[in-house]
mmCIF file of C-alpha atoms in Angstrom:
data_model
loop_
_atom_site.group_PDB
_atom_site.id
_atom_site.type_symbol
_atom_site.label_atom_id
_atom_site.label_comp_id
_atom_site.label_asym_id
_atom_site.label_seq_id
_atom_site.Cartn_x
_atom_site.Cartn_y
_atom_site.Cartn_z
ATOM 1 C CA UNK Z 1 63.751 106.392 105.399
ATOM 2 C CA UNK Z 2 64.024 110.262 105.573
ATOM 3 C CA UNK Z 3 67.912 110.881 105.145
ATOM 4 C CA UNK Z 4 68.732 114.451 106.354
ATOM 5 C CA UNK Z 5 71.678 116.745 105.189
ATOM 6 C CA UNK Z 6 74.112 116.092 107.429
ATOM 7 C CA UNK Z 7 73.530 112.053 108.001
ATOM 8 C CA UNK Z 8 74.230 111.845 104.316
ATOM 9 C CA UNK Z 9 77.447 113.931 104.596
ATOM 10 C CA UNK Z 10 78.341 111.906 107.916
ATOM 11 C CA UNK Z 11 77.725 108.593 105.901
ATOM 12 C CA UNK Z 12 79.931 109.858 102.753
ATOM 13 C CA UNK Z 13 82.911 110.724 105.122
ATOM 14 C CA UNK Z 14 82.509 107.556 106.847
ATOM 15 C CA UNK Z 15 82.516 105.440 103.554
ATOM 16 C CA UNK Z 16 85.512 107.566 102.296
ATOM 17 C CA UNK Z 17 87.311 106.669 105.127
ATOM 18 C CA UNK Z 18 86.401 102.992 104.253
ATOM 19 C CA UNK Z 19 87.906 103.177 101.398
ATOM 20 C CA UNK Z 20 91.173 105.136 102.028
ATOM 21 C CA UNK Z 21 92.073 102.395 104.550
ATOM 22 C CA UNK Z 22 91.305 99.832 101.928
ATOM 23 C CA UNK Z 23 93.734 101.468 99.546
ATOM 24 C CA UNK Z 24 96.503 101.930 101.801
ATOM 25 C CA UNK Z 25 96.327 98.475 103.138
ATOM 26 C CA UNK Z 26 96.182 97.000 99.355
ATOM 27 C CA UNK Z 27 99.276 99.968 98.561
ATOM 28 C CA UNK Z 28 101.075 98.707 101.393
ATOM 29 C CA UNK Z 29 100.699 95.144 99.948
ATOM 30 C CA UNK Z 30 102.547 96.117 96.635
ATOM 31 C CA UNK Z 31 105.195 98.139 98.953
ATOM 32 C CA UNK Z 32 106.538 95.480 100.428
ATOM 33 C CA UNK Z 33 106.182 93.080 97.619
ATOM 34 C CA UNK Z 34 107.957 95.183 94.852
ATOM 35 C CA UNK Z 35 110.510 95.943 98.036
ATOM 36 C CA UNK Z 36 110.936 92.414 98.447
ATOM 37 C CA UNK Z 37 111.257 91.627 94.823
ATOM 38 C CA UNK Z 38 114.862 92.904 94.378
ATOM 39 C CA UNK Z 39 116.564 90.852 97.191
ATOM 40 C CA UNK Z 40 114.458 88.031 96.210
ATOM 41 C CA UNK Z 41 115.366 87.847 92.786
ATOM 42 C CA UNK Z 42 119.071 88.519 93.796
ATOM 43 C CA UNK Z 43 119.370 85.295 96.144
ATOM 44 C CA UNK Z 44 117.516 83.180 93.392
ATOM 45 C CA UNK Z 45 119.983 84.342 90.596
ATOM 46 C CA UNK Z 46 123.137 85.230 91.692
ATOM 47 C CA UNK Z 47 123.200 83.806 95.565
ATOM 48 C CA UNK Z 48 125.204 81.289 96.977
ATOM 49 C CA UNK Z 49 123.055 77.709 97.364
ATOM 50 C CA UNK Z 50 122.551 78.144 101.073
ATOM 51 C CA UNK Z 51 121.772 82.144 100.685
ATOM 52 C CA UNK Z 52 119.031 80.569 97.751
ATOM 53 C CA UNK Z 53 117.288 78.333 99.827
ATOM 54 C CA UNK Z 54 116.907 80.850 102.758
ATOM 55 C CA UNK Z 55 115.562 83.326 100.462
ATOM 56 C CA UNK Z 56 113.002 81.081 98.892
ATOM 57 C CA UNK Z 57 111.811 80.180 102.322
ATOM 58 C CA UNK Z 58 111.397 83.742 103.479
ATOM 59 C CA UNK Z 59 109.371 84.494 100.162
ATOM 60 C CA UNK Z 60 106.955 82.095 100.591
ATOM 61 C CA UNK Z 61 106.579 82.893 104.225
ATOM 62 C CA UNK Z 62 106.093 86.522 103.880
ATOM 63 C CA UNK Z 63 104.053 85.655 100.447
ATOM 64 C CA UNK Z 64 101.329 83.307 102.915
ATOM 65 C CA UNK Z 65 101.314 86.188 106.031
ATOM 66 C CA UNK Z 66 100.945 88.788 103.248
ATOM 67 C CA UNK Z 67 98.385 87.525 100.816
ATOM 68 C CA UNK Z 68 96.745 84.012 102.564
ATOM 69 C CA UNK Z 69 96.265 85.297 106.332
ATOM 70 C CA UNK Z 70 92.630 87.283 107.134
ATOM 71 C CA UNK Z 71 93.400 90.722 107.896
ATOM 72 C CA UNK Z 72 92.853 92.203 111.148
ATOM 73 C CA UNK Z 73 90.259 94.251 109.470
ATOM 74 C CA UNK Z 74 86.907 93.146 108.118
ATOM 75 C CA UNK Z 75 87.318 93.938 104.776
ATOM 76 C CA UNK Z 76 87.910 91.057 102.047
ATOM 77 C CA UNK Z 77 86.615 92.775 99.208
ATOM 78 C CA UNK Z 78 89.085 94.806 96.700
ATOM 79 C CA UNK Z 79 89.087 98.579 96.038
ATOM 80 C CA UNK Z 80 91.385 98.984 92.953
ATOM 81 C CA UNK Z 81 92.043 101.959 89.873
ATOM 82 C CA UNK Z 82 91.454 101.196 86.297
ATOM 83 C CA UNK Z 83 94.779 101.919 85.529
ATOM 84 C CA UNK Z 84 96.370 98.513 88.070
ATOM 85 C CA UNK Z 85 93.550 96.340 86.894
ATOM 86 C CA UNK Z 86 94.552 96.881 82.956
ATOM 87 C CA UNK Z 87 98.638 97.054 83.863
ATOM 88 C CA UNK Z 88 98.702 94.101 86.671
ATOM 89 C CA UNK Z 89 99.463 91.468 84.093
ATOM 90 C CA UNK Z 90 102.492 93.927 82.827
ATOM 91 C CA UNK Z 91 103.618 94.156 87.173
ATOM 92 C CA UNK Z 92 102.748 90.646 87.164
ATOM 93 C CA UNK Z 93 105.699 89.762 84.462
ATOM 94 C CA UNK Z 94 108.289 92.419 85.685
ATOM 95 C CA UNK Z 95 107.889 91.352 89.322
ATOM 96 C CA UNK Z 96 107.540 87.425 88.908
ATOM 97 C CA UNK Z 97 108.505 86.094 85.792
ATOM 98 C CA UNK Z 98 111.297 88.714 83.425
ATOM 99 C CA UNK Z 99 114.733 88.361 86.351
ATOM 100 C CA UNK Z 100 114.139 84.411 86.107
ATOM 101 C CA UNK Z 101 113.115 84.217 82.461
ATOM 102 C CA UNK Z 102 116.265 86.304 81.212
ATOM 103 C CA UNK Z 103 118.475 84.337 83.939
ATOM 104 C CA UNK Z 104 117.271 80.839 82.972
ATOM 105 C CA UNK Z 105 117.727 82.118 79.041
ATOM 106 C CA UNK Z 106 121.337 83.582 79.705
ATOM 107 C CA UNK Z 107 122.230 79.922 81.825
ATOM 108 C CA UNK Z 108 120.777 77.684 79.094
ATOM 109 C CA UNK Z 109 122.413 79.799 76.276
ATOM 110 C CA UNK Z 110 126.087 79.687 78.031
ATOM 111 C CA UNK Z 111 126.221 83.246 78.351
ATOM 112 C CA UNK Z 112 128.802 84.180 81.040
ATOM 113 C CA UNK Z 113 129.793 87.335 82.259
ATOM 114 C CA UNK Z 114 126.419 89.229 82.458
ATOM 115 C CA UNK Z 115 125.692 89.294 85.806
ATOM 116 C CA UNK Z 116 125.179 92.826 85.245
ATOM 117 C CA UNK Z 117 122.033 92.925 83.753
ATOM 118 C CA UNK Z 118 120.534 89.959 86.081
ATOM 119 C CA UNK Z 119 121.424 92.331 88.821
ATOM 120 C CA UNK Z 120 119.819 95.085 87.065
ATOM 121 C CA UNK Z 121 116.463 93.257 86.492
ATOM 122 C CA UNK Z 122 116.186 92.352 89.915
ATOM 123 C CA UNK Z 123 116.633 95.944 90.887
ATOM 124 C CA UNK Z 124 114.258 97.007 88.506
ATOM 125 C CA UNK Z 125 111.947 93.997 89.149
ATOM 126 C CA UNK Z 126 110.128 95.991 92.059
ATOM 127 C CA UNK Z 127 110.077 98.945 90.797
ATOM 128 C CA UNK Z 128 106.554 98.605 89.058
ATOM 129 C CA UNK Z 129 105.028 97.662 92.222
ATOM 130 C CA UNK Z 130 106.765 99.861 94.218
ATOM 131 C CA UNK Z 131 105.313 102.697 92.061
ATOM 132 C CA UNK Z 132 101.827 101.390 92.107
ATOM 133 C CA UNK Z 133 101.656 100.869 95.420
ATOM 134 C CA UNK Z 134 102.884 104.296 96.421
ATOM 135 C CA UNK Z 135 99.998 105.849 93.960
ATOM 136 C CA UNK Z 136 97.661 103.517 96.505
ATOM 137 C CA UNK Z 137 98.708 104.346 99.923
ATOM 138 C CA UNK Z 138 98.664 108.033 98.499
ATOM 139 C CA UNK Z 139 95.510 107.835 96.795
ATOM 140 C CA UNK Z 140 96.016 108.907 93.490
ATOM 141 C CA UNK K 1 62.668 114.403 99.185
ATOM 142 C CA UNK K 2 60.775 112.446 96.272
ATOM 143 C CA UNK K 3 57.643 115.204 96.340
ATOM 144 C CA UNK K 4 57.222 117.247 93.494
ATOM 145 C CA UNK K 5 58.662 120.784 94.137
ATOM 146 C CA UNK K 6 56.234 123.685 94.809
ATOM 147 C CA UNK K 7 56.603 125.911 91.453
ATOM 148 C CA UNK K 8 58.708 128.580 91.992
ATOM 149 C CA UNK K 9 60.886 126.748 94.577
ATOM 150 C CA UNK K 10 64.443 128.556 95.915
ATOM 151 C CA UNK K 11 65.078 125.925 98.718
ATOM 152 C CA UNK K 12 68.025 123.755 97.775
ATOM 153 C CA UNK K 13 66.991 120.735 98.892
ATOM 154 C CA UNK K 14 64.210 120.069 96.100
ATOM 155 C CA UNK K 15 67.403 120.026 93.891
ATOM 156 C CA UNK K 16 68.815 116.803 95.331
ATOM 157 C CA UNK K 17 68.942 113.908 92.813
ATOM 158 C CA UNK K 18 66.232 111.737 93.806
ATOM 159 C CA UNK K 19 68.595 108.902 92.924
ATOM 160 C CA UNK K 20 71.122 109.254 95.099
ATOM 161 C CA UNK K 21 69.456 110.755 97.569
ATOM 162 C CA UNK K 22 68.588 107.438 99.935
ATOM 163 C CA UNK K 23 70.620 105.522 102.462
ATOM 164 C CA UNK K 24 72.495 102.577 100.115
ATOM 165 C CA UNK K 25 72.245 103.946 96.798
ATOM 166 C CA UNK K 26 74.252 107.213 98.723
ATOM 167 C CA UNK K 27 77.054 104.665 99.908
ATOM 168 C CA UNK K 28 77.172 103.067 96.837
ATOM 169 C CA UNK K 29 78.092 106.364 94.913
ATOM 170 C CA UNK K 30 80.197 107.824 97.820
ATOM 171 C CA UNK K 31 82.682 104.491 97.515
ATOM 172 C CA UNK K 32 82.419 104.502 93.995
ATOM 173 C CA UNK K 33 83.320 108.341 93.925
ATOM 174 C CA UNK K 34 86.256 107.612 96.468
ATOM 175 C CA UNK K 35 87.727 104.120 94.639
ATOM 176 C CA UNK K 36 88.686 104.316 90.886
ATOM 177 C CA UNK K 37 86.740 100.806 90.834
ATOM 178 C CA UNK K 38 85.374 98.699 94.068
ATOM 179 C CA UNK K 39 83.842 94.572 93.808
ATOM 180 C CA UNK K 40 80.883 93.714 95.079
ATOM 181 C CA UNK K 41 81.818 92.153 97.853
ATOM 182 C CA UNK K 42 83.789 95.297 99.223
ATOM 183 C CA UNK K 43 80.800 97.526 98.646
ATOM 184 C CA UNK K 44 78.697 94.786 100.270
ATOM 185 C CA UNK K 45 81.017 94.986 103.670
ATOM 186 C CA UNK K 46 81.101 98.578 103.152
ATOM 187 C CA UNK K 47 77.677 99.433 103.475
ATOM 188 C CA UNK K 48 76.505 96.395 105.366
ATOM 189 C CA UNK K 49 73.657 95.074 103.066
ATOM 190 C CA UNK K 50 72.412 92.051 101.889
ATOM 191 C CA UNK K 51 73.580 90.597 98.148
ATOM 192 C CA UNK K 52 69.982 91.237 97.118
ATOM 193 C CA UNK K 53 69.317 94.517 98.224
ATOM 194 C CA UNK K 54 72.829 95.499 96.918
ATOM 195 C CA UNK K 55 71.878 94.094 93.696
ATOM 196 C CA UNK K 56 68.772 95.782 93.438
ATOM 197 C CA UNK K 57 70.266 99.348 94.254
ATOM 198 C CA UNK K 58 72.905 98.868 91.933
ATOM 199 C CA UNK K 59 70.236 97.808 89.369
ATOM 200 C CA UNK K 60 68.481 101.468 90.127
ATOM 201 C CA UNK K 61 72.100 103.141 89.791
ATOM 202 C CA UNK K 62 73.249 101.302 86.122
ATOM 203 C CA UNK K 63 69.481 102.230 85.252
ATOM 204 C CA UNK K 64 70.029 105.570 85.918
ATOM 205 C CA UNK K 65 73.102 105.585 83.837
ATOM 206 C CA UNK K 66 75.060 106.046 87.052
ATOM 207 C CA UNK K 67 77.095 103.018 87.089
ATOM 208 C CA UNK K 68 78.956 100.662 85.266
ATOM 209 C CA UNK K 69 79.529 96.915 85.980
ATOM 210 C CA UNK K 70 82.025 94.967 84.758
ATOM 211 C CA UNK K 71 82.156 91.240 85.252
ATOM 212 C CA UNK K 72 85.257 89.423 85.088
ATOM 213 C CA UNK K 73 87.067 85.939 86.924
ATOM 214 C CA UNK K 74 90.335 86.247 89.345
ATOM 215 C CA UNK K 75 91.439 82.453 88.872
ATOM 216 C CA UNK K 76 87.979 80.789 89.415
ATOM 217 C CA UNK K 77 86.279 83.074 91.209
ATOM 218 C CA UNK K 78 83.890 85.034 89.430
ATOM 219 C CA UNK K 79 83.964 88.917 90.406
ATOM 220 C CA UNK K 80 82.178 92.123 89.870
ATOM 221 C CA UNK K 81 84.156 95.414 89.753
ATOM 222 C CA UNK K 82 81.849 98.510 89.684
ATOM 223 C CA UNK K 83 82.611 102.263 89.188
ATOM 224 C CA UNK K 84 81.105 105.039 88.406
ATOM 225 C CA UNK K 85 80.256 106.346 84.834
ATOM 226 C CA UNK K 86 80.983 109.748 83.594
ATOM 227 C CA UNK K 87 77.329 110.657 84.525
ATOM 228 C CA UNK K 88 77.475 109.264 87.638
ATOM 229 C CA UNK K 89 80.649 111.143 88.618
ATOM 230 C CA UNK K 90 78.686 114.522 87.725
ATOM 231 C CA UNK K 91 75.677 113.489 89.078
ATOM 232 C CA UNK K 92 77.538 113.270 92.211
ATOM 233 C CA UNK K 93 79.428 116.285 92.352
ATOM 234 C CA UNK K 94 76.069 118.273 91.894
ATOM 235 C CA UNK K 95 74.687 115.908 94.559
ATOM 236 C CA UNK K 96 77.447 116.990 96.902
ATOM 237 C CA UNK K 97 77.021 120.479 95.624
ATOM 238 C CA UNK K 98 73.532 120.808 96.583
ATOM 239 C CA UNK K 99 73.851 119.150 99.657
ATOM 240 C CA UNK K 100 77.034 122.144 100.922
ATOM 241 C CA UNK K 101 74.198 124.712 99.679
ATOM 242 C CA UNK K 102 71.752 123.063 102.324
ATOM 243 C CA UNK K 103 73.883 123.175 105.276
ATOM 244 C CA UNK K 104 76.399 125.029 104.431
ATOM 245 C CA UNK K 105 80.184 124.700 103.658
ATOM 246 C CA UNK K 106 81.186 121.983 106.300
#
């Protein structure tokens, strides 16, 4: 098939496009879940019961529409950067598994009185994700 | 495009890389030039091809030294990120180059 000049320019723009909506969808998926991270981790932690169990509910709600439901779009496949696929595992830990790890140590060692720094690691829990996902949706 | 050149040639077009120069192998690099990294199955809805004919053009592109593949699991599933090499990414901004030359700055 002869491809002229301005087809092939016409087909580059429209697969840019492609993949700039890819990237702000999947940057828009790390906004909200490093944004989410911080109250999250804060009702698991340092929460009354009741305030807990409402917060674990809306997690795993917003974690099925967010990840498990088909987007309105077609596209399942993944656009990523080299530098999120060799740093997930390190967003991974900070967003899922360093607020309860240091919480659960400080409970089982009998540490009172640093509520502090559990509210500081939530805070910073997100902030990994929020970054990346800002780099996404902007495109660098 | 694939003719030889006449000898002597000025037009720009008989400078456009043969490689990229046709319909999927020209998607493939434009995503790949636009994502840091893209899966198969992204360029596959992307471009609206068939596995096999997706396979084979990538084939041509790693060939040429354009691409690189990188095969890896996320859980179970088996996945294939792609991207483009360092040669690729020049080849591509000559490509693009050439192809401003021929119609002019758009």
């Amino acid at each position: 098939m002869e491809l002229s000049a301005s087809s092939a320019f016409d087909e580059i723009r429209r697969v840019e496009e492609e993949v700039r909506k890819a990237r702000r969808h999947f940057g828009t998926t790390l906004l909200i879940t490093g944004l989410a991270a911080a109250p999250f981790w804060w009702t698991q932690l340092l929460a009354p019961d009741w305030v807990r169990n409402a917060g674990y509910v809306v997690w795993i709600v917003g974690g099925i529409v967010l990840y498990a439901v088909p987007r309105g779009d077609r596209h399942r496949g993944q656009v990523s950067a080299a530098w999120y696929t060799r740093g997930w595992v390190a967003l991974a830990f900070l967003v899922f598994l360093l607020p309860p790890a240091v919480g659960l140590g400080l409970k089982l060692g009998g540490v009172d009185g640093l509520d502090w720094l559990v509210a500081l690691l939530c805070l910073v829990s997100g902030a990994p994700a929020i970054y990346a996902g800002w780099r996404f949706r902007s495109g660098r | 495009m694939s003719a030889k050149p006449p000898e002597g040639h000025t037009h720009p077009r008989f400078d456009l890389d043969d490689v990229i120069h046709a319909p999927v192998r020209l998607s493939i690099m434009a995503a790949l030039a636009a994502a840091d990294e893209a899966d198969f199955r992204f360029l596959k809805e992307t471009i609206e091809v068939s596995d096999s004919l997706l396979s084979k053009h990538l084939l041509a592109l790693e060939e040429a030294g354009y691409v690189n593949a990188t095969k890896g699991y996320e859980g179970k599933r088996p996945r294939t990120w792609l991207s483009l090499t360092d040669q690729g990414r020049a080849a591509f901004t000559n490509y693009m180059d050439v192809l401003r030359r021929i119609i002019g700055n758009p």
